[in-house]
């Protein structure tokens, strides 16, 4: 679905490019003037506060075992991963009363978000070697708005800085549990262990973010603009019939291609 939207949007960009070269912009003199249309691809690192196996398992449906009693502590966490591949489809406006300001609206898609943690028994632990790996994957669709100040540097460079927010729904999620757990390890000799490999559906969640944004655009072919954009911020993740956690948007990087009407 997202690929079809990207194809249609690309066709629209170049169609508008050709039309704009033949006739004056029809938006001049209106309260809001369209400035850009385009898309951006990138990735986010967004971490729920207090991310651990208990949090991830609490977002799963139908977990029957007591995961609060698993024999792993925070100090035994050896891996943490929080990756969000992103695609944005943008439409930007310039208020007539604020000629150096851009209001950007985006449809945000996150395909293949993954939150993952791994634990391993400490070397020499009397219970023997054990490990636990819990990962959650899902998709998200969100609406985003940003208010950006625009600075022009000659004919080539455009700089942007401002604030924004978005809200979206996560869905089609899975929580997977893998590991090797000892039945009863009370000496230096491991007891017979159990391999664990379980998969659960993940409950949907509502996500919100507030962020600061900065970027640079490089103009070419008169109306085309290639850009680099960055975001950092905070947010929240509310799981339906599950936990509510604050989140930290540690880093969001994207590369954009837009058609400019200016």
PDB file of C-alpha atoms in Angstrom:
ATOM      1  CA  UNK A   1       0.000   0.000   0.000  1.00  0.00           C
ATOM      2  CA  UNK A   2       2.744   2.447   0.970  1.00  0.00           C
ATOM      3  CA  UNK A   3       4.651   1.600  -2.231  1.00  0.00           C
ATOM      4  CA  UNK A   4       1.561   2.373  -4.354  1.00  0.00           C
ATOM      5  CA  UNK A   5       1.148   5.729  -2.613  1.00  0.00           C
ATOM      6  CA  UNK A   6       4.840   6.514  -3.206  1.00  0.00           C
ATOM      7  CA  UNK A   7       4.481   5.726  -6.934  1.00  0.00           C
ATOM      8  CA  UNK A   8       1.380   7.893  -7.328  1.00  0.00           C
ATOM      9  CA  UNK A   9       2.990  10.726  -5.373  1.00  0.00           C
ATOM     10  CA  UNK A  10       6.119  10.630  -7.540  1.00  0.00           C
ATOM     11  CA  UNK A  11       3.973  10.843 -10.689  1.00  0.00           C
ATOM     12  CA  UNK A  12       2.082  13.782  -9.191  1.00  0.00           C
ATOM     13  CA  UNK A  13       5.320  15.591  -8.353  1.00  0.00           C
ATOM     14  CA  UNK A  14       6.662  15.466 -11.884  1.00  0.00           C
ATOM     15  CA  UNK A  15       3.256  16.261 -13.414  1.00  0.00           C
ATOM     16  CA  UNK A  16       3.008  19.385 -11.269  1.00  0.00           C
ATOM     17  CA  UNK A  17       6.590  20.246 -12.181  1.00  0.00           C
ATOM     18  CA  UNK A  18       5.694  20.293 -15.886  1.00  0.00           C
ATOM     19  CA  UNK A  19       2.504  22.282 -15.308  1.00  0.00           C
ATOM     20  CA  UNK A  20       4.285  24.844 -13.159  1.00  0.00           C
ATOM     21  CA  UNK A  21       6.802  25.440 -15.927  1.00  0.00           C
ATOM     22  CA  UNK A  22       3.970  26.348 -18.331  1.00  0.00           C
ATOM     23  CA  UNK A  23       1.738  28.625 -16.238  1.00  0.00           C
ATOM     24  CA  UNK A  24       1.870  30.836 -13.100  1.00  0.00           C
ATOM     25  CA  UNK A  25       1.163  29.297  -9.729  1.00  0.00           C
ATOM     26  CA  UNK A  26      -2.600  29.340  -8.950  1.00  0.00           C
ATOM     27  CA  UNK A  27      -1.928  29.694  -5.217  1.00  0.00           C
ATOM     28  CA  UNK A  28      -0.571  33.228  -5.202  1.00  0.00           C
ATOM     29  CA  UNK A  29      -2.657  35.666  -3.195  1.00  0.00           C
ATOM     30  CA  UNK A  30      -4.327  33.017  -1.042  1.00  0.00           C
ATOM     31  CA  UNK A  31      -4.024  32.798   2.784  1.00  0.00           C
ATOM     32  CA  UNK A  32      -2.090  29.525   2.411  1.00  0.00           C
ATOM     33  CA  UNK A  33       0.240  28.810  -0.485  1.00  0.00           C
ATOM     34  CA  UNK A  34       1.424  25.287  -1.273  1.00  0.00           C
ATOM     35  CA  UNK A  35       5.222  25.262  -1.088  1.00  0.00           C
ATOM     36  CA  UNK A  36       6.303  21.607  -1.383  1.00  0.00           C
ATOM     37  CA  UNK A  37       5.019  18.130  -2.139  1.00  0.00           C
ATOM     38  CA  UNK A  38       7.207  15.059  -1.767  1.00  0.00           C
ATOM     39  CA  UNK A  39       8.313  12.149   0.356  1.00  0.00           C
ATOM     40  CA  UNK A  40      11.093  11.146   2.738  1.00  0.00           C
ATOM     41  CA  UNK A  41      12.657   7.833   3.750  1.00  0.00           C
ATOM     42  CA  UNK A  42      14.677   7.177   6.877  1.00  0.00           C
ATOM     43  CA  UNK A  43      14.813   5.544  10.277  1.00  0.00           C
ATOM     44  CA  UNK A  44      14.135   6.323  13.932  1.00  0.00           C
ATOM     45  CA  UNK A  45      15.568   5.074  17.189  1.00  0.00           C
ATOM     46  CA  UNK A  46      12.680   5.360  19.642  1.00  0.00           C
ATOM     47  CA  UNK A  47      12.961   3.649  23.022  1.00  0.00           C
ATOM     48  CA  UNK A  48      10.162   3.051  25.534  1.00  0.00           C
ATOM     49  CA  UNK A  49      11.231   4.157  29.012  1.00  0.00           C
ATOM     50  CA  UNK A  50      12.187   1.119  31.084  1.00  0.00           C
ATOM     51  CA  UNK A  51      12.305  -1.246  28.123  1.00  0.00           C
ATOM     52  CA  UNK A  52      12.699  -4.850  29.329  1.00  0.00           C
ATOM     53  CA  UNK A  53      11.265  -8.313  28.699  1.00  0.00           C
ATOM     54  CA  UNK A  54       8.428  -7.730  31.175  1.00  0.00           C
ATOM     55  CA  UNK A  55       7.233  -4.665  29.279  1.00  0.00           C
ATOM     56  CA  UNK A  56       7.327  -6.413  25.898  1.00  0.00           C
ATOM     57  CA  UNK A  57       5.512  -9.497  27.207  1.00  0.00           C
ATOM     58  CA  UNK A  58       2.852  -7.299  28.827  1.00  0.00           C
ATOM     59  CA  UNK A  59       1.943  -6.056  25.328  1.00  0.00           C
ATOM     60  CA  UNK A  60       1.314  -9.624  24.090  1.00  0.00           C
ATOM     61  CA  UNK A  61      -2.039 -11.397  23.991  1.00  0.00           C
ATOM     62  CA  UNK A  62      -2.607 -14.747  25.672  1.00  0.00           C
ATOM     63  CA  UNK A  63       0.649 -15.184  27.620  1.00  0.00           C
ATOM     64  CA  UNK A  64      -0.021 -18.061  30.018  1.00  0.00           C
ATOM     65  CA  UNK A  65       3.226 -18.357  31.979  1.00  0.00           C
ATOM     66  CA  UNK A  66       4.370 -16.111  34.836  1.00  0.00           C
ATOM     67  CA  UNK A  67       7.002 -14.018  33.087  1.00  0.00           C
ATOM     68  CA  UNK A  68       7.591 -11.930  36.214  1.00  0.00           C
ATOM     69  CA  UNK A  69       9.284 -14.977  37.740  1.00  0.00           C
ATOM     70  CA  UNK A  70      11.880 -15.507  35.020  1.00  0.00           C
ATOM     71  CA  UNK A  71      15.430 -15.649  36.458  1.00  0.00           C
ATOM     72  CA  UNK A  72      16.924 -12.615  34.684  1.00  0.00           C
ATOM     73  CA  UNK A  73      17.883  -9.216  36.085  1.00  0.00           C
ATOM     74  CA  UNK A  74      18.470  -5.876  34.357  1.00  0.00           C
ATOM     75  CA  UNK A  75      22.202  -6.352  34.860  1.00  0.00           C
ATOM     76  CA  UNK A  76      22.097  -9.457  32.659  1.00  0.00           C
ATOM     77  CA  UNK A  77      20.732  -7.592  29.641  1.00  0.00           C
ATOM     78  CA  UNK A  78      23.279  -7.938  26.824  1.00  0.00           C
ATOM     79  CA  UNK A  79      21.374  -6.412  23.909  1.00  0.00           C
ATOM     80  CA  UNK A  80      18.749  -3.738  23.289  1.00  0.00           C
ATOM     81  CA  UNK A  81      17.415  -2.770  19.869  1.00  0.00           C
ATOM     82  CA  UNK A  82      14.785  -0.144  18.930  1.00  0.00           C
ATOM     83  CA  UNK A  83      14.583   0.489  15.174  1.00  0.00           C
ATOM     84  CA  UNK A  84      11.792   2.148  13.196  1.00  0.00           C
ATOM     85  CA  UNK A  85      12.149   2.273   9.372  1.00  0.00           C
ATOM     86  CA  UNK A  86      10.056   5.271   8.248  1.00  0.00           C
ATOM     87  CA  UNK A  87       8.481   6.748   5.133  1.00  0.00           C
ATOM     88  CA  UNK A  88       6.752  10.134   5.040  1.00  0.00           C
ATOM     89  CA  UNK A  89       4.550  11.733   2.376  1.00  0.00           C
ATOM     90  CA  UNK A  90       4.622  15.515   2.777  1.00  0.00           C
ATOM     91  CA  UNK A  91       2.518  18.487   1.765  1.00  0.00           C
ATOM     92  CA  UNK A  92       3.771  21.896   2.924  1.00  0.00           C
ATOM     93  CA  UNK A  93       2.100  25.306   3.058  1.00  0.00           C
ATOM     94  CA  UNK A  94       3.312  28.863   3.607  1.00  0.00           C
ATOM     95  CA  UNK A  95       0.977  31.275   5.439  1.00  0.00           C
ATOM     96  CA  UNK A  96       0.663  34.554   3.539  1.00  0.00           C
ATOM     97  CA  UNK A  97       1.259  36.529   6.749  1.00  0.00           C
ATOM     98  CA  UNK A  98       4.409  34.514   7.602  1.00  0.00           C
ATOM     99  CA  UNK A  99       6.443  34.290   4.381  1.00  0.00           C
ATOM    100  CA  UNK A 100       9.436  32.621   6.066  1.00  0.00           C
ATOM    101  CA  UNK A 101       7.375  29.937   7.823  1.00  0.00           C
ATOM    102  CA  UNK A 102       6.384  26.511   6.505  1.00  0.00           C
ATOM    103  CA  UNK A 103       3.600  24.311   7.882  1.00  0.00           C
ATOM    104  CA  UNK A 104       4.325  20.697   6.891  1.00  0.00           C
ATOM    105  CA  UNK A 105       1.711  17.931   7.070  1.00  0.00           C
ATOM    106  CA  UNK A 106       2.851  14.325   6.677  1.00  0.00           C
ATOM    107  CA  UNK A 107       1.431  10.838   6.461  1.00  0.00           C
ATOM    108  CA  UNK A 108       3.928   8.726   8.402  1.00  0.00           C
ATOM    109  CA  UNK A 109       4.332   5.002   7.890  1.00  0.00           C
ATOM    110  CA  UNK A 110       6.552   2.719   9.973  1.00  0.00           C
ATOM    111  CA  UNK A 111       7.083  -0.697   8.420  1.00  0.00           C
ATOM    112  CA  UNK A 112       8.800  -3.355  10.509  1.00  0.00           C
ATOM    113  CA  UNK A 113       9.356  -1.577  13.824  1.00  0.00           C
ATOM    114  CA  UNK A 114      11.309  -3.810  16.177  1.00  0.00           C
ATOM    115  CA  UNK A 115      11.898  -3.551  19.929  1.00  0.00           C
ATOM    116  CA  UNK A 116      14.180  -6.300  21.198  1.00  0.00           C
ATOM    117  CA  UNK A 117      16.036  -7.254  24.381  1.00  0.00           C
ATOM    118  CA  UNK A 118      18.352 -10.171  25.164  1.00  0.00           C
ATOM    119  CA  UNK A 119      19.539 -11.539  28.515  1.00  0.00           C
ATOM    120  CA  UNK A 120      22.237 -14.068  29.341  1.00  0.00           C
ATOM    121  CA  UNK A 121      23.213 -15.647  32.642  1.00  0.00           C
ATOM    122  CA  UNK A 122      26.343 -14.104  34.098  1.00  0.00           C
ATOM    123  CA  UNK A 123      29.581 -16.102  33.654  1.00  0.00           C
ATOM    124  CA  UNK A 124      29.968 -18.575  36.496  1.00  0.00           C
ATOM    125  CA  UNK A 125      26.324 -18.324  37.546  1.00  0.00           C
ATOM    126  CA  UNK A 126      25.458 -21.488  39.545  1.00  0.00           C
ATOM    127  CA  UNK A 127      22.240 -22.008  37.612  1.00  0.00           C
ATOM    128  CA  UNK A 128      24.193 -22.711  34.402  1.00  0.00           C
ATOM    129  CA  UNK A 129      24.008 -21.074  31.012  1.00  0.00           C
ATOM    130  CA  UNK A 130      20.646 -19.558  30.147  1.00  0.00           C
ATOM    131  CA  UNK A 131      19.446 -16.896  27.778  1.00  0.00           C
ATOM    132  CA  UNK A 132      16.223 -15.097  26.927  1.00  0.00           C
ATOM    133  CA  UNK A 133      15.421 -13.010  23.856  1.00  0.00           C
ATOM    134  CA  UNK A 134      12.122 -11.144  23.510  1.00  0.00           C
ATOM    135  CA  UNK A 135      11.276  -9.097  20.418  1.00  0.00           C
ATOM    136  CA  UNK A 136       8.186  -7.184  19.309  1.00  0.00           C
ATOM    137  CA  UNK A 137       7.527  -6.179  15.701  1.00  0.00           C
ATOM    138  CA  UNK A 138       4.640  -4.118  14.317  1.00  0.00           C
ATOM    139  CA  UNK A 139       3.546  -1.461  11.872  1.00  0.00           C
ATOM    140  CA  UNK A 140       2.349   2.094  12.489  1.00  0.00           C
ATOM    141  CA  UNK A 141       0.423   4.705  10.530  1.00  0.00           C
ATOM    142  CA  UNK A 142       0.430   8.262  11.874  1.00  0.00           C
ATOM    143  CA  UNK A 143      -0.473  11.842  10.997  1.00  0.00           C
ATOM    144  CA  UNK A 144       2.172  14.497  11.594  1.00  0.00           C
ATOM    145  CA  UNK A 145       2.327  18.291  11.596  1.00  0.00           C
ATOM    146  CA  UNK A 146       5.387  20.537  11.936  1.00  0.00           C
ATOM    147  CA  UNK A 147       5.840  24.313  12.105  1.00  0.00           C
ATOM    148  CA  UNK A 148       9.188  25.220  10.550  1.00  0.00           C
ATOM    149  CA  UNK A 149      11.142  28.424  10.093  1.00  0.00           C
ATOM    150  CA  UNK A 150      12.691  28.634   6.623  1.00  0.00           C
ATOM    151  CA  UNK A 151      16.021  30.304   5.832  1.00  0.00           C
ATOM    152  CA  UNK A 152      17.226  30.831   2.261  1.00  0.00           C
ATOM    153  CA  UNK A 153      20.959  30.847   1.467  1.00  0.00           C
ATOM    154  CA  UNK A 154      21.435  31.829  -2.157  1.00  0.00           C
ATOM    155  CA  UNK A 155      19.792  29.878  -4.959  1.00  0.00           C
ATOM    156  CA  UNK A 156      20.867  26.453  -3.738  1.00  0.00           C
ATOM    157  CA  UNK A 157      20.445  25.975   0.009  1.00  0.00           C
ATOM    158  CA  UNK A 158      17.372  26.042   2.243  1.00  0.00           C
ATOM    159  CA  UNK A 159      17.532  25.549   6.014  1.00  0.00           C
ATOM    160  CA  UNK A 160      14.610  24.571   8.264  1.00  0.00           C
ATOM    161  CA  UNK A 161      14.128  24.447  12.018  1.00  0.00           C
ATOM    162  CA  UNK A 162      11.060  24.144  14.228  1.00  0.00           C
ATOM    163  CA  UNK A 163       8.788  21.878  16.259  1.00  0.00           C
ATOM    164  CA  UNK A 164       6.251  19.195  15.432  1.00  0.00           C
ATOM    165  CA  UNK A 165       3.990  16.474  16.755  1.00  0.00           C
ATOM    166  CA  UNK A 166       2.374  13.299  15.510  1.00  0.00           C
ATOM    167  CA  UNK A 167      -0.092  10.646  16.601  1.00  0.00           C
ATOM    168  CA  UNK A 168      -0.536   7.160  15.214  1.00  0.00           C
ATOM    169  CA  UNK A 169      -1.788   3.612  15.648  1.00  0.00           C
ATOM    170  CA  UNK A 170       0.423   0.509  15.858  1.00  0.00           C
ATOM    171  CA  UNK A 171      -1.048  -2.737  14.527  1.00  0.00           C
ATOM    172  CA  UNK A 172      -0.224  -6.163  13.005  1.00  0.00           C
ATOM    173  CA  UNK A 173       2.185  -6.825  15.860  1.00  0.00           C
ATOM    174  CA  UNK A 174       3.919  -9.988  17.073  1.00  0.00           C
ATOM    175  CA  UNK A 175       5.853 -10.748  20.242  1.00  0.00           C
ATOM    176  CA  UNK A 176       8.373 -13.583  20.005  1.00  0.00           C
ATOM    177  CA  UNK A 177      10.084 -15.295  22.940  1.00  0.00           C
ATOM    178  CA  UNK A 178      13.217 -17.377  22.399  1.00  0.00           C
ATOM    179  CA  UNK A 179      15.529 -18.800  24.994  1.00  0.00           C
ATOM    180  CA  UNK A 180      17.132 -21.658  26.845  1.00  0.00           C
ATOM    181  CA  UNK A 181      16.044 -22.062  30.458  1.00  0.00           C
ATOM    182  CA  UNK A 182      17.297 -24.565  33.046  1.00  0.00           C
ATOM    183  CA  UNK A 183      14.763 -26.764  34.807  1.00  0.00           C
ATOM    184  CA  UNK A 184      16.551 -26.642  38.139  1.00  0.00           C
ATOM    185  CA  UNK A 185      20.155 -25.458  38.238  1.00  0.00           C
ATOM    186  CA  UNK A 186      21.410 -25.200  41.820  1.00  0.00           C
ATOM    187  CA  UNK A 187      24.989 -26.382  41.325  1.00  0.00           C
ATOM    188  CA  UNK A 188      27.815 -25.652  38.915  1.00  0.00           C
ATOM    189  CA  UNK A 189      26.605 -28.590  36.799  1.00  0.00           C
ATOM    190  CA  UNK A 190      23.700 -27.518  34.574  1.00  0.00           C
ATOM    191  CA  UNK A 191      20.508 -29.528  34.757  1.00  0.00           C
ATOM    192  CA  UNK A 192      18.611 -30.560  31.657  1.00  0.00           C
ATOM    193  CA  UNK A 193      17.364 -27.383  29.978  1.00  0.00           C
ATOM    194  CA  UNK A 194      14.392 -26.390  27.893  1.00  0.00           C
ATOM    195  CA  UNK A 195      14.456 -24.573  24.566  1.00  0.00           C
ATOM    196  CA  UNK A 196      11.766 -21.906  24.329  1.00  0.00           C
ATOM    197  CA  UNK A 197      10.320 -20.534  21.085  1.00  0.00           C
ATOM    198  CA  UNK A 198       6.883 -18.913  21.402  1.00  0.00           C
ATOM    199  CA  UNK A 199       5.041 -16.324  19.305  1.00  0.00           C
ATOM    200  CA  UNK A 200       2.082 -14.187  20.373  1.00  0.00           C
ATOM    201  CA  UNK A 201      -0.002 -11.506  18.745  1.00  0.00           C
ATOM    202  CA  UNK A 202       0.725  -8.020  20.046  1.00  0.00           C
ATOM    203  CA  UNK A 203      -2.015  -5.693  21.230  1.00  0.00           C
ATOM    204  CA  UNK A 204      -2.421  -2.470  19.198  1.00  0.00           C
ATOM    205  CA  UNK A 205      -1.279   0.814  20.717  1.00  0.00           C
ATOM    206  CA  UNK A 206      -1.716   4.566  20.362  1.00  0.00           C
ATOM    207  CA  UNK A 207       1.534   6.514  19.980  1.00  0.00           C
ATOM    208  CA  UNK A 208       2.216  10.229  20.349  1.00  0.00           C
ATOM    209  CA  UNK A 209       5.389  12.268  19.907  1.00  0.00           C
ATOM    210  CA  UNK A 210       6.505  15.885  20.372  1.00  0.00           C
ATOM    211  CA  UNK A 211       9.794  16.763  18.691  1.00  0.00           C
ATOM    212  CA  UNK A 212      12.170  19.441  17.483  1.00  0.00           C
ATOM    213  CA  UNK A 213      13.154  19.267  13.831  1.00  0.00           C
ATOM    214  CA  UNK A 214      15.993  20.654  11.736  1.00  0.00           C
ATOM    215  CA  UNK A 215      16.929  20.118   8.126  1.00  0.00           C
ATOM    216  CA  UNK A 216      18.679  21.340   5.024  1.00  0.00           C
ATOM    217  CA  UNK A 217      17.481  21.308   1.428  1.00  0.00           C
ATOM    218  CA  UNK A 218      19.554  21.483  -1.751  1.00  0.00           C
ATOM    219  CA  UNK A 219      17.749  22.924  -4.762  1.00  0.00           C
ATOM    220  CA  UNK A 220      18.376  21.517  -8.246  1.00  0.00           C
ATOM    221  CA  UNK A 221      16.568  21.659 -11.608  1.00  0.00           C
ATOM    222  CA  UNK A 222      15.021  24.925 -10.350  1.00  0.00           C
ATOM    223  CA  UNK A 223      12.054  23.305  -8.553  1.00  0.00           C
ATOM    224  CA  UNK A 224      13.404  20.007  -7.169  1.00  0.00           C
ATOM    225  CA  UNK A 225      14.800  19.836  -3.635  1.00  0.00           C
ATOM    226  CA  UNK A 226      16.832  17.042  -2.027  1.00  0.00           C
ATOM    227  CA  UNK A 227      16.921  17.247   1.747  1.00  0.00           C
ATOM    228  CA  UNK A 228      18.295  15.843   4.982  1.00  0.00           C
ATOM    229  CA  UNK A 229      16.127  16.106   8.092  1.00  0.00           C
ATOM    230  CA  UNK A 230      16.606  15.236  11.758  1.00  0.00           C
ATOM    231  CA  UNK A 231      14.274  15.002  14.763  1.00  0.00           C
ATOM    232  CA  UNK A 232      14.587  14.422  18.504  1.00  0.00           C
ATOM    233  CA  UNK A 233      11.838  14.369  21.081  1.00  0.00           C
ATOM    234  CA  UNK A 234       9.667  12.599  23.625  1.00  0.00           C
ATOM    235  CA  UNK A 235       6.370  10.758  23.435  1.00  0.00           C
ATOM    236  CA  UNK A 236       4.176   8.029  24.825  1.00  0.00           C
ATOM    237  CA  UNK A 237       2.914   4.586  23.873  1.00  0.00           C
ATOM    238  CA  UNK A 238      -0.461   3.447  25.227  1.00  0.00           C
ATOM    239  CA  UNK A 239      -1.186  -0.238  24.618  1.00  0.00           C
ATOM    240  CA  UNK A 240      -4.851  -1.241  24.447  1.00  0.00           C
ATOM    241  CA  UNK A 241      -5.610  -3.268  27.589  1.00  0.00           C
ATOM    242  CA  UNK A 242      -1.919  -2.996  28.452  1.00  0.00           C
ATOM    243  CA  UNK A 243       0.809  -0.709  29.781  1.00  0.00           C
ATOM    244  CA  UNK A 244       1.344   3.009  29.234  1.00  0.00           C
ATOM    245  CA  UNK A 245       4.985   4.009  28.796  1.00  0.00           C
ATOM    246  CA  UNK A 246       6.778   7.227  27.954  1.00  0.00           C
ATOM    247  CA  UNK A 247       9.135   7.055  24.975  1.00  0.00           C
ATOM    248  CA  UNK A 248      12.306   8.852  23.925  1.00  0.00           C
ATOM    249  CA  UNK A 249      12.914   9.666  20.272  1.00  0.00           C
ATOM    250  CA  UNK A 250      16.695   9.497  20.499  1.00  0.00           C
ATOM    251  CA  UNK A 251      17.314   9.997  16.801  1.00  0.00           C
ATOM    252  CA  UNK A 252      15.295  10.365  13.621  1.00  0.00           C
ATOM    253  CA  UNK A 253      17.096  10.789  10.296  1.00  0.00           C
ATOM    254  CA  UNK A 254      15.466  11.063   6.879  1.00  0.00           C
ATOM    255  CA  UNK A 255      16.333  11.828   3.272  1.00  0.00           C
ATOM    256  CA  UNK A 256      13.701  13.673   1.264  1.00  0.00           C
ATOM    257  CA  UNK A 257      12.894  14.491  -2.343  1.00  0.00           C
ATOM    258  CA  UNK A 258      10.340  17.244  -2.889  1.00  0.00           C
ATOM    259  CA  UNK A 259       8.961  19.428  -5.637  1.00  0.00           C
ATOM    260  CA  UNK A 260       8.968  23.126  -4.681  1.00  0.00           C
ATOM    261  CA  UNK A 261       6.357  25.542  -5.993  1.00  0.00           C
ATOM    262  CA  UNK A 262       8.466  28.546  -4.906  1.00  0.00           C
TER     263      UNK A 262
END
